[in-house]
XYZ file of C-alpha atoms in Angstrom:
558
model
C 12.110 -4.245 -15.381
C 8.241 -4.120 -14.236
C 6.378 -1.028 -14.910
C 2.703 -0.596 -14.502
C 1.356 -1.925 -18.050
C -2.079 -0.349 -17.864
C -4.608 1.549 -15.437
C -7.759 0.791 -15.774
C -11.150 1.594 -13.780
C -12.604 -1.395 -12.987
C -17.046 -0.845 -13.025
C -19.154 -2.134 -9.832
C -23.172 -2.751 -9.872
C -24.453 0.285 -8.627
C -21.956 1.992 -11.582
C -19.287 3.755 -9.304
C -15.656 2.791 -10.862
C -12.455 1.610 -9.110
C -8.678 3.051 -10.172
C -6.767 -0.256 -10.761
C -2.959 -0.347 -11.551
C -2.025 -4.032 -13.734
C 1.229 -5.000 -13.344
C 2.503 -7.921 -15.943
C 5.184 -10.726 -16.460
C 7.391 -9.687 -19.100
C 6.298 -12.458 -21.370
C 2.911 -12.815 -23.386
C -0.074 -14.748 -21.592
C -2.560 -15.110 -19.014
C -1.680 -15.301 -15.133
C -2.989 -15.764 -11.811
C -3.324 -12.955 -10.406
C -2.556 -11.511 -7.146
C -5.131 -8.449 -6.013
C -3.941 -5.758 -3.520
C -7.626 -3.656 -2.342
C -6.207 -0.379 -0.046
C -7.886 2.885 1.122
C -4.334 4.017 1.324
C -3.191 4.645 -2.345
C -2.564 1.793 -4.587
C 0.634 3.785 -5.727
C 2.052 2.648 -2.481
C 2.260 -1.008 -3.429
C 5.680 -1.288 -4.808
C 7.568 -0.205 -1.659
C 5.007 -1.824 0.691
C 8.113 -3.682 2.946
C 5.729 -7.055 3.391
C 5.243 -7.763 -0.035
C 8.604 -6.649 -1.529
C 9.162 -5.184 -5.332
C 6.152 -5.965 -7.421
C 8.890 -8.574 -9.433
C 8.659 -10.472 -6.743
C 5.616 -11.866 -7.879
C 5.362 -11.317 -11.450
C 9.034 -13.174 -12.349
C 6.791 -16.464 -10.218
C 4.450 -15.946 -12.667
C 1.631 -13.598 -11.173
C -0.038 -10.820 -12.613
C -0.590 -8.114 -10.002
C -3.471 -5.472 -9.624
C -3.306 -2.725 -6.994
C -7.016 -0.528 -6.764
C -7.889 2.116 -4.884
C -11.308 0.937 -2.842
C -14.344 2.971 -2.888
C -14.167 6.727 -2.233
C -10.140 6.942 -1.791
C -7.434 7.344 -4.082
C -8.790 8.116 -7.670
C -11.785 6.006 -7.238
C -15.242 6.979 -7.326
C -17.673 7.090 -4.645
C -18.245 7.352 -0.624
C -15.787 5.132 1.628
C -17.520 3.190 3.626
C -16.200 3.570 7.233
C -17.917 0.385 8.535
C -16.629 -1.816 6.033
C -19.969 -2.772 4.813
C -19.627 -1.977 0.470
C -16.345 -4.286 0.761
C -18.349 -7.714 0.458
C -20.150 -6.248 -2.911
C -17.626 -4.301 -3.726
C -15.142 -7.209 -3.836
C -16.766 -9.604 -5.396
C -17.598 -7.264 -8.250
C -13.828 -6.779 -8.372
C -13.250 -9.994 -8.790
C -15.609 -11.122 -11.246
C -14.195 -8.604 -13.635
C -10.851 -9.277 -13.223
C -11.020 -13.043 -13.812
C -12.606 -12.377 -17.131
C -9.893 -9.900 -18.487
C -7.298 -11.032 -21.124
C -4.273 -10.908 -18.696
C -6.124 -13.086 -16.494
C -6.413 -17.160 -16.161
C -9.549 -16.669 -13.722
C -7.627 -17.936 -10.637
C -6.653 -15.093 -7.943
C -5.231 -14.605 -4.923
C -5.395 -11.768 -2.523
C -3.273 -9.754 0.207
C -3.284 -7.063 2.304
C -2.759 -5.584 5.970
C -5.345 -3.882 8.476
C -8.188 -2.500 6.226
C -6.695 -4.043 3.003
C -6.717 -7.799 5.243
C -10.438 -6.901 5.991
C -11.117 -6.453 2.404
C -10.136 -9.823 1.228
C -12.464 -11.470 4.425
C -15.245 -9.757 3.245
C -14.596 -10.635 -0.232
C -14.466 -14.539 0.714
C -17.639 -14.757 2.398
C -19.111 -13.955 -0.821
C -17.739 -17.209 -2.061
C -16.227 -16.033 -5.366
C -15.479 -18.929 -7.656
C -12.127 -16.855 -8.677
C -10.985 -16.172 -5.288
C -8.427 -19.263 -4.434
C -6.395 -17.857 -1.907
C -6.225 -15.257 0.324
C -3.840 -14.017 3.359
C -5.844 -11.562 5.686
C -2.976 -9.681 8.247
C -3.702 -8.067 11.100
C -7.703 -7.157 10.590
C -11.131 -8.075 12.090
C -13.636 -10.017 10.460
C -16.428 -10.500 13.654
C -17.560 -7.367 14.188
C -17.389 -4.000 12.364
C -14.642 -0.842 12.314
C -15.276 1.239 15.361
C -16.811 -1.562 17.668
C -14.991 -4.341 20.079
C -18.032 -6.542 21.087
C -21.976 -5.612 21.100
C -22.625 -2.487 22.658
C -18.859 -1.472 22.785
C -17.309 1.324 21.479
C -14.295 1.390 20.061
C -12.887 5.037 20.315
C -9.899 5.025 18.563
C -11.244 4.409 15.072
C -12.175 8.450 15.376
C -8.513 8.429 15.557
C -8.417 6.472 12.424
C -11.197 8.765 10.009
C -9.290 11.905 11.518
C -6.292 10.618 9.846
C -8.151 9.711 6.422
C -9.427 12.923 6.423
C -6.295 14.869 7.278
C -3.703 13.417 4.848
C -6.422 13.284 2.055
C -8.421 16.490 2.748
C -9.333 17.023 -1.595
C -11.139 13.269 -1.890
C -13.146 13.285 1.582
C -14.076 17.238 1.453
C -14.191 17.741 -1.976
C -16.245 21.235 -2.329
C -13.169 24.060 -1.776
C -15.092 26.803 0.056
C -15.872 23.724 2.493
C -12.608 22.365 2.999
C -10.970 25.926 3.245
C -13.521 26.736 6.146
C -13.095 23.266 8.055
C -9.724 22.208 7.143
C -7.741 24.537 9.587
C -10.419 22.837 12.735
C -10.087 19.254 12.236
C -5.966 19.571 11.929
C -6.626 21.427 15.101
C -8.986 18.767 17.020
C -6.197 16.047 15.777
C -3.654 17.592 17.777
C -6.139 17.366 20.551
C -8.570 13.953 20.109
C -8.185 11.529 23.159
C -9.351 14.619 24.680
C -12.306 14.640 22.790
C -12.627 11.205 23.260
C -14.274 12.186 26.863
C -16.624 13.959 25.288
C -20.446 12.905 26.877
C -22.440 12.051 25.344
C -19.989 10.598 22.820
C -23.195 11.067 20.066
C -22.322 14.807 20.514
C -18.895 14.357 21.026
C -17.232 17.691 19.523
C -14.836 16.294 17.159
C -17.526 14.597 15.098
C -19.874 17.210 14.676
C -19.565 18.086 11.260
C -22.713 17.516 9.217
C -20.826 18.906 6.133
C -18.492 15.558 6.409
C -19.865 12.256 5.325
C -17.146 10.442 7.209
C -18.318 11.874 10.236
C -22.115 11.677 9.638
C -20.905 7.855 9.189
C -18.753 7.362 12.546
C -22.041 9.292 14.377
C -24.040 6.933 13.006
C -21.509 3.905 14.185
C -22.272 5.563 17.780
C -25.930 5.528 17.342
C -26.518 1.987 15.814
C -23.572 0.064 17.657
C -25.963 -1.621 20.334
C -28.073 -2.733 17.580
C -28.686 -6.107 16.087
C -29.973 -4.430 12.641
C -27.174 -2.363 12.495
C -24.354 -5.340 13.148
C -26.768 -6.961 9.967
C -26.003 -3.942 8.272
C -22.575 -3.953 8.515
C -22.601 -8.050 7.580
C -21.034 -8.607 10.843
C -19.961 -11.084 12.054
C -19.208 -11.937 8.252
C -20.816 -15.243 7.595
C -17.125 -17.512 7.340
C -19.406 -20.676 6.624
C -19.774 -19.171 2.448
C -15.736 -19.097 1.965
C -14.161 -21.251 -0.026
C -10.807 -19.834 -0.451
C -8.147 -20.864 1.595
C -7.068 -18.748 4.456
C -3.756 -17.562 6.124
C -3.895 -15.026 9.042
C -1.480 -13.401 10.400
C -0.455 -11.021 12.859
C 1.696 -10.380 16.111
C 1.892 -10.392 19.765
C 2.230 -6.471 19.734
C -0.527 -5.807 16.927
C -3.265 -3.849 18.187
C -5.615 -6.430 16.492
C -4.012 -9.247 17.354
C -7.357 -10.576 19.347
C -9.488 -9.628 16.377
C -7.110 -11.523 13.884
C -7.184 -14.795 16.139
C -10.275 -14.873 17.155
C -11.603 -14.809 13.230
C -8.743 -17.620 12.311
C -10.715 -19.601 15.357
C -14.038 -18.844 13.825
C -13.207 -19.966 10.205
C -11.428 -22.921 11.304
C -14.887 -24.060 13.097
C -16.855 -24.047 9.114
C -14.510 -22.804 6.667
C -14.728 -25.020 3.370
C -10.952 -24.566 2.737
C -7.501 -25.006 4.321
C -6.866 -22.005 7.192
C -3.370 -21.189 9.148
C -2.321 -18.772 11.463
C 1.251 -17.399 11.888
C 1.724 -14.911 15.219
C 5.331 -13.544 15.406
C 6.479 -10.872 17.638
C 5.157 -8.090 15.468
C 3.887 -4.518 16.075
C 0.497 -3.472 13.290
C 2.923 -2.281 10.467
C 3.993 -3.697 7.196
C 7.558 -4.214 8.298
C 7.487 -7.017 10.933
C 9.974 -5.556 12.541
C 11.763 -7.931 15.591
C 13.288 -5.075 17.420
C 10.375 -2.980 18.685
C 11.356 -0.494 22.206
C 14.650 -1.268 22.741
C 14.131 -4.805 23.018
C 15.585 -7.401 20.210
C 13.261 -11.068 19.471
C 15.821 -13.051 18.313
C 15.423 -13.869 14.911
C 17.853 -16.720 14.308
C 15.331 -19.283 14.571
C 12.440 -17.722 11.376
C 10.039 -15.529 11.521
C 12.138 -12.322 9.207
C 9.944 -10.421 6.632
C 11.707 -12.409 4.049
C 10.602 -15.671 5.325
C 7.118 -14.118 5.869
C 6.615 -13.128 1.791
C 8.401 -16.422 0.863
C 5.557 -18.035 2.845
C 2.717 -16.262 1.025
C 4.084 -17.114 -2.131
C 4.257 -21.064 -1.331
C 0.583 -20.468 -0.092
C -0.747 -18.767 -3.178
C 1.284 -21.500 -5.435
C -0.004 -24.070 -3.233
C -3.878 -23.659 -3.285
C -3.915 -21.203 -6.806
C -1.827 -23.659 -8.740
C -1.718 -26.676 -6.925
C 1.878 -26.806 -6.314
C 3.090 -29.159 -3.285
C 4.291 -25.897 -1.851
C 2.511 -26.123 1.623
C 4.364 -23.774 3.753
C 2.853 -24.858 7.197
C 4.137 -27.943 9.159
C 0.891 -27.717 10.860
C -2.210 -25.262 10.534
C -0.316 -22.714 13.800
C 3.604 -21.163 13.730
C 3.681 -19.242 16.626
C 6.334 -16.677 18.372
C 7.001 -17.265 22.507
C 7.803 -14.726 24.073
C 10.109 -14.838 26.618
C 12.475 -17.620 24.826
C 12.567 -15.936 21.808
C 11.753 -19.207 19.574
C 9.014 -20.239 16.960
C 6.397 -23.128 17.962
C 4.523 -25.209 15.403
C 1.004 -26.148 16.654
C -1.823 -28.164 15.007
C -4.294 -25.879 16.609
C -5.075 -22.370 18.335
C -4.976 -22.770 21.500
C -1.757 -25.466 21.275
C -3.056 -28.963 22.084
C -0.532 -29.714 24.780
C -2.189 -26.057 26.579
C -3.774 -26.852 29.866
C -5.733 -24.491 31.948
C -4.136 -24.056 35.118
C -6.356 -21.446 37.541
C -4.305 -18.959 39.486
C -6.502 -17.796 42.029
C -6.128 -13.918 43.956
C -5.428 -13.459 46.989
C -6.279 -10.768 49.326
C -3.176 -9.954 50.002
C -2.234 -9.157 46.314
C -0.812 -12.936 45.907
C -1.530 -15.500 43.040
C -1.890 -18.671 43.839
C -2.350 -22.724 42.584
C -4.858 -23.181 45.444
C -7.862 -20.654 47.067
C -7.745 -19.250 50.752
C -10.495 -21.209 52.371
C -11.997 -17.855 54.309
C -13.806 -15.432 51.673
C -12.597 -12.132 51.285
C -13.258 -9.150 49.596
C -11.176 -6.550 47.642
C -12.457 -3.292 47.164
C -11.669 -0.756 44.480
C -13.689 2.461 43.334
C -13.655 3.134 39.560
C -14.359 6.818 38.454
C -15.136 7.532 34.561
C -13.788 10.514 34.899
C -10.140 9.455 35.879
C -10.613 5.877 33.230
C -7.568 3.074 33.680
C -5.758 3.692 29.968
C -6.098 1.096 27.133
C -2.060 2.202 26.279
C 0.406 4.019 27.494
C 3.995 5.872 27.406
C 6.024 5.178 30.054
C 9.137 7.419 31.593
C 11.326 6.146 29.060
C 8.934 6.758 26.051
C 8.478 2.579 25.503
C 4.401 2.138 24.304
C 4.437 -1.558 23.220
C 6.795 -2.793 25.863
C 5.761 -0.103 28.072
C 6.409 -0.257 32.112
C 3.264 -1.082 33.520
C 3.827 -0.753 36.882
C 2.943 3.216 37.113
C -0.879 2.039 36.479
C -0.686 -0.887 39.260
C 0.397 1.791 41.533
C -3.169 3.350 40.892
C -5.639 3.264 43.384
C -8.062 1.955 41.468
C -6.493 -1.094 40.127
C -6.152 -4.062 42.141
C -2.502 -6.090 41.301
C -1.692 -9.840 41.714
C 1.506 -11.260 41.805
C 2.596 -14.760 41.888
C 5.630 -15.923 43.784
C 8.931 -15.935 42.262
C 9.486 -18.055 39.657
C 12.214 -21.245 39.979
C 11.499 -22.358 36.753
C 10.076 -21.534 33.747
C 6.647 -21.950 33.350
C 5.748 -21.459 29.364
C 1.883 -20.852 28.626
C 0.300 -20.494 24.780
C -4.026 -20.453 23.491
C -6.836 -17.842 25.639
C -6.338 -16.776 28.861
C -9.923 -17.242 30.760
C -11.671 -15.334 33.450
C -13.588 -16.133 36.623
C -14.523 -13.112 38.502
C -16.706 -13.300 41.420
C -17.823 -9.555 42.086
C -20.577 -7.138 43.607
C -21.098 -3.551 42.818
C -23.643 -0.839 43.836
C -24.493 0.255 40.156
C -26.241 -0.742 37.161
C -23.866 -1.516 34.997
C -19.876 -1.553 34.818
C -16.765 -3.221 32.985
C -13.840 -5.155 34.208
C -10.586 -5.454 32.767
C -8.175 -8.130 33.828
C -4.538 -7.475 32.056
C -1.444 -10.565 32.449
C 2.051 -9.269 32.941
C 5.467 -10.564 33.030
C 7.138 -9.186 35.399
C 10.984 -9.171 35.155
C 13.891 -9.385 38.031
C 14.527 -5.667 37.742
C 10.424 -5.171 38.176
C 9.534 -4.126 34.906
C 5.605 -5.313 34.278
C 5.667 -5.858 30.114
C 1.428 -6.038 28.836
C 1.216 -9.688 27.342
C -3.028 -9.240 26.766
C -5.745 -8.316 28.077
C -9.332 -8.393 27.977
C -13.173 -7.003 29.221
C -16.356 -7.731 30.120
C -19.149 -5.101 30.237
C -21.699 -6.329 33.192
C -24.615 -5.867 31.367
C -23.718 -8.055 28.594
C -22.447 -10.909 30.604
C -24.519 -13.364 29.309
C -23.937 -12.638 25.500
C -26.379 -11.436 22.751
C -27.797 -7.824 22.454
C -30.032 -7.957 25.230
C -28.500 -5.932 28.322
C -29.296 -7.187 31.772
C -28.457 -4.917 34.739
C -26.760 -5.729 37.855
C -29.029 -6.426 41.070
C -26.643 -4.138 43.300
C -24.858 -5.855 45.747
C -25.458 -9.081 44.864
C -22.533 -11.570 44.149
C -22.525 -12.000 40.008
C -20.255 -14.343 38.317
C -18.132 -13.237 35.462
C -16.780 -15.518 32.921
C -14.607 -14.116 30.336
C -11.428 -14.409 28.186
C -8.489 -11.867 28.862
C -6.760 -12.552 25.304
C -4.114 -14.496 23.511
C -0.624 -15.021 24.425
C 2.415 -17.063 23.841
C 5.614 -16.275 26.627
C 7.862 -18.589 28.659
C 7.363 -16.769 32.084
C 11.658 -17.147 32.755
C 13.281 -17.945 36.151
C 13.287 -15.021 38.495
C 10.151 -13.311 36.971
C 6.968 -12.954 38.387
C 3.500 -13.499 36.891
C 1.562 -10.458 37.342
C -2.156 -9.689 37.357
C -4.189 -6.339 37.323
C -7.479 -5.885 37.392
C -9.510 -2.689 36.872
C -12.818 -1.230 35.037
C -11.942 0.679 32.228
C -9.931 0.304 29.054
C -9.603 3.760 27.384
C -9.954 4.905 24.685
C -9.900 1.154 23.310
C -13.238 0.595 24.631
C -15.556 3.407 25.838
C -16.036 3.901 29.194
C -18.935 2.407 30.932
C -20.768 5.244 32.866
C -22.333 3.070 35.142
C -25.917 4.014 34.387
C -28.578 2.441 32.309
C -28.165 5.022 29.578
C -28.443 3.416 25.453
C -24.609 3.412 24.161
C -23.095 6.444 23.485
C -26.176 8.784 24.882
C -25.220 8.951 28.536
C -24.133 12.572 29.291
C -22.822 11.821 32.762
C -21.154 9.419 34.877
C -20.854 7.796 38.395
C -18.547 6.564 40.557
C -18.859 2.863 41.151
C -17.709 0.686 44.261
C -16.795 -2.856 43.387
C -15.619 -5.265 45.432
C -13.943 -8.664 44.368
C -14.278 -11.298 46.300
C -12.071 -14.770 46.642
C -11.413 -17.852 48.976
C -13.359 -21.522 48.737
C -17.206 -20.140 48.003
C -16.206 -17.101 45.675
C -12.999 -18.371 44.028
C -11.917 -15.559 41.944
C -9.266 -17.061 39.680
C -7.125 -16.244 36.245
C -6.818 -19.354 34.404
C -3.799 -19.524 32.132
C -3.203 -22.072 29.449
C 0.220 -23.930 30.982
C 2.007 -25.799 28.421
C 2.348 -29.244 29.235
C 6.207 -30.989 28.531
């Protein structure tokens, strides 16, 4: 029987003190140890689903230590909504805990969402204790509450609402306060994608609570988001080139940061200093890696359980903490397709064998291997008042495998759709953009989104991804449109991994916004998150052998 053998506070630099449960093997020693960082309660650890009963690990022979990170649970201190005291913060952590008695100075670390972040932001501190690490489902290029430069993300005010809702004592601590503002925020969180429209979103309603340092922090999140000091703030993008611990990602087709996740194991494999993997199953952004999600059932005959999944950490954290030949990776990717159902091993992300295949649009709503000669235009009008969603629920209550069809019935999204298929055509690694396009404002977004389209004409999301005009050519700078001119946009629409079967259809939408994931552009020249009204922009794509607008997806070769 494992019981919690001691909780401690564990002391940072600037003095504030971290709640940290020890767990033990029930034999006299010192361990490596295994540390779990959450701004969700560190009591929650033993019946976390993913990492099964705490003697799990400790009868292999690891110590575990569940804490409480900065201003939640019963640790001291202001959470930090950006992410930015984690890299301190952790690396403190660590240094203590390496030189306690129940400790042999080698540790591993895991964790989900905000607790995967953690353990990133730890590692780029290069901690000579830190061996091993296994960061699920969590970004490590750019900060909480942003998508790109310049891009909002929304929903993280969806994400502080909820911190400060189901832990109302630790984030408004002062009673007369909470009493008087308690009863209004569990009020605007019944109501806050509406407030999500809210121009300018610096004033947006729902935030303005000066009493509420969470708040003050998202506001200033709004304010700094276009800026290069405040990204250097935040130490984004964290700086992978200083890790030394080795790293396994993981997350699933159906996780909401499923781009975020990839795209950082694609960035540390570029100048990590240790081993990296990936593993991408068919998983929602939970802790139970579930394999039926909306009705539908990804066979699981062939891997990919939670089991399996927590049997694999623990040969990765014996592997590269004690040097066992435990290597649970036949090469650095295991990857779910969709579509067949079956695992993939690949050496890298995207799949070597992927080849990019362009499937241009047609005017006529077709897809196709080969442009029209004649160029052609497509027009659309995109109102920020009536924004494309980012999700939805469709008429039989399916989100993640919702029916997409509803939005390419829209007026203001143009569809593609390829011929039906004869054969299956199987595609895994980035989807890439080439958009030839002219509009009559400043500034806009477009959104292209890939579908599989079934025989019964179901369109299931597979990814999707933006570009926001003024930032077409990268950095901080923005650079407006010159109305009406033809622009070229080059851009990726996400990750996938799905055998397209016979009898489906490949399917193609494009459109300009993608809320409340990103904010909406307003189509004027106004700084981020100032602009208290919006316009109405006409855009018109344009295809055939001069302009050849064109989806590229990465075919799998035999």
């Amino acid at each position: 029987m494992v019981y919690i053998q001691r909780t401690f506070m564990v002391p940072l630099r600037d003095g504030i003190q971290l709640a940290t449960d020890l767990y033990l093997p029930d034999t006299s020693g010192r361990w490596p140890l295994i540390l779990f960082r959450t701004p969700y309660g560190r009591q929650h650890l033993p019946e976390n689903p993913l990492y099964g009963s705490i003697d799990h690990w400790t009868d292999h022979g690891y110590a575990v230590c569940a804490q409480d990170i900065r201003g939640t649970g019963d640790s001291q201190g202001e959470l930090g909504l950006g992410g930015d005291k984690e890299f301190n913060d952790g690396e403190d952590v660590l240094h203590f805990l390496a030189q306690q008695d129940f400790c042999d100075g080698r540790i591993g670390m895991f964790g989900l969402s905000f607790p995967g972040f953690v353990q990133t932001a730890a590692a780029a501190q290069a901690p000579e204790e830190l061996k091993a690490i296994c960061p699920f489902m969590c970004p490590a290029l750019h900060p909480f509450g942003a998508q790109r430069p310049q891009v909002l993300h929304l929903e993280h005010l969806l994400w502080t609402y909820g911190q400060l809702t189901s832990c109302p004592e630790k984030y408004l601590p002062n009673q007369e306060i909470r009493t008087r503002l308690l009863p209004s925020l569990e009020e605007n969180a019944r109501h806050l994608t509406d407030f999500l429209l809210d121009l300018p979103i610096s004033r947006c309603r729902a935030a303005a609570y000066p009493e509420i340092g969470l708040l003050n922090q998202y506001r200033a999140s709004v304010a700094g988001i276009g800026s290069k000091e405040y990204w250097a703030q935040m130490h984004m993008p964290i700086d992978l080139t200083q890790v030394r611990a080795a790293m396994l990602f993981g997350t699933g087709w159906l996780d909401v940061a499923k781009e975020w996740t990839i795209e950082s194991y694609c960035a540390a494999r570029k100048v990590a200093h240790a081993p990296v993997r990936l593993i991408i199953g068919p998983w929602a952004h939970d802790e139970h890696l579930q394999n039926k999600i909306n009705g539908a059932d990804h066979n699981t005959s062939t891997g990919g359980d939670i089991q399996e999944v927590r049997g694999m950490m623990l040969r990765w954290f014996d592997h590269h903490i004690r040097g066992k030949d435990t290597e649970p990776f036949a090469q650095r990717v295991r990857f779910f397709m969709r579509g067949s159902n079956d695992w993939h091993d690949a050496a890298e992300w995207p799949p070597e064998n992927a080849i990019l295949r362009p499937f241009y649009l047609l005017p006529e709503g077709g897809l196709c291997e080969t442009p029209v000669v004649q160029d052609q235009k497509m027009l659309y009008t995109a109102d920020p008042y009536n924004p494309t969603p980012s999700t939805i629920c469709d008429h039989a209550g399916r989100t993640l495998l919702a029916d997409w069809s509803q939005i390419s019935a829209r007026p203001d999204v143009l569809c593609f759709r390829s011929a039906v298929l004869d054969k299956s055509l199987c595609v895994a690694g980035t989807v890439h953009v080439s958009l030839f396009a002219q509009t009559d404002v400043p500034d806009t977004d477009f959104v292209c989104r890939v579908l599989d389209i079934d025989t019964e004409g179901h369109e299931t999301e597979l990814c999707v991804g933006m570009v926001r005009a003024s930032l077409r050519h990268g950095g901080f700078h923005r650079e407006w449109i010159c109305q009406n001119s033809v622009e070229h946009y080059v851009f990726t629409a996400g990750n996938l991994a799905n055998c397209f079967l016979p009898g489906h259809r490949i399917g193609i939408q494009i459109c300009s916004f993608l809320f409340p994931s990103c904010d909406r552009n307003l189509h004027t020249t106004a700084p981020i998150g100032q602009g208290s009204y919006g316009v109405s922009a006409h855009h018109q794509i344009i295809t055939g052998k001069s302009w050849p607008s064109a989806v590229y997806l990465p075919v799998l070769s035999d």
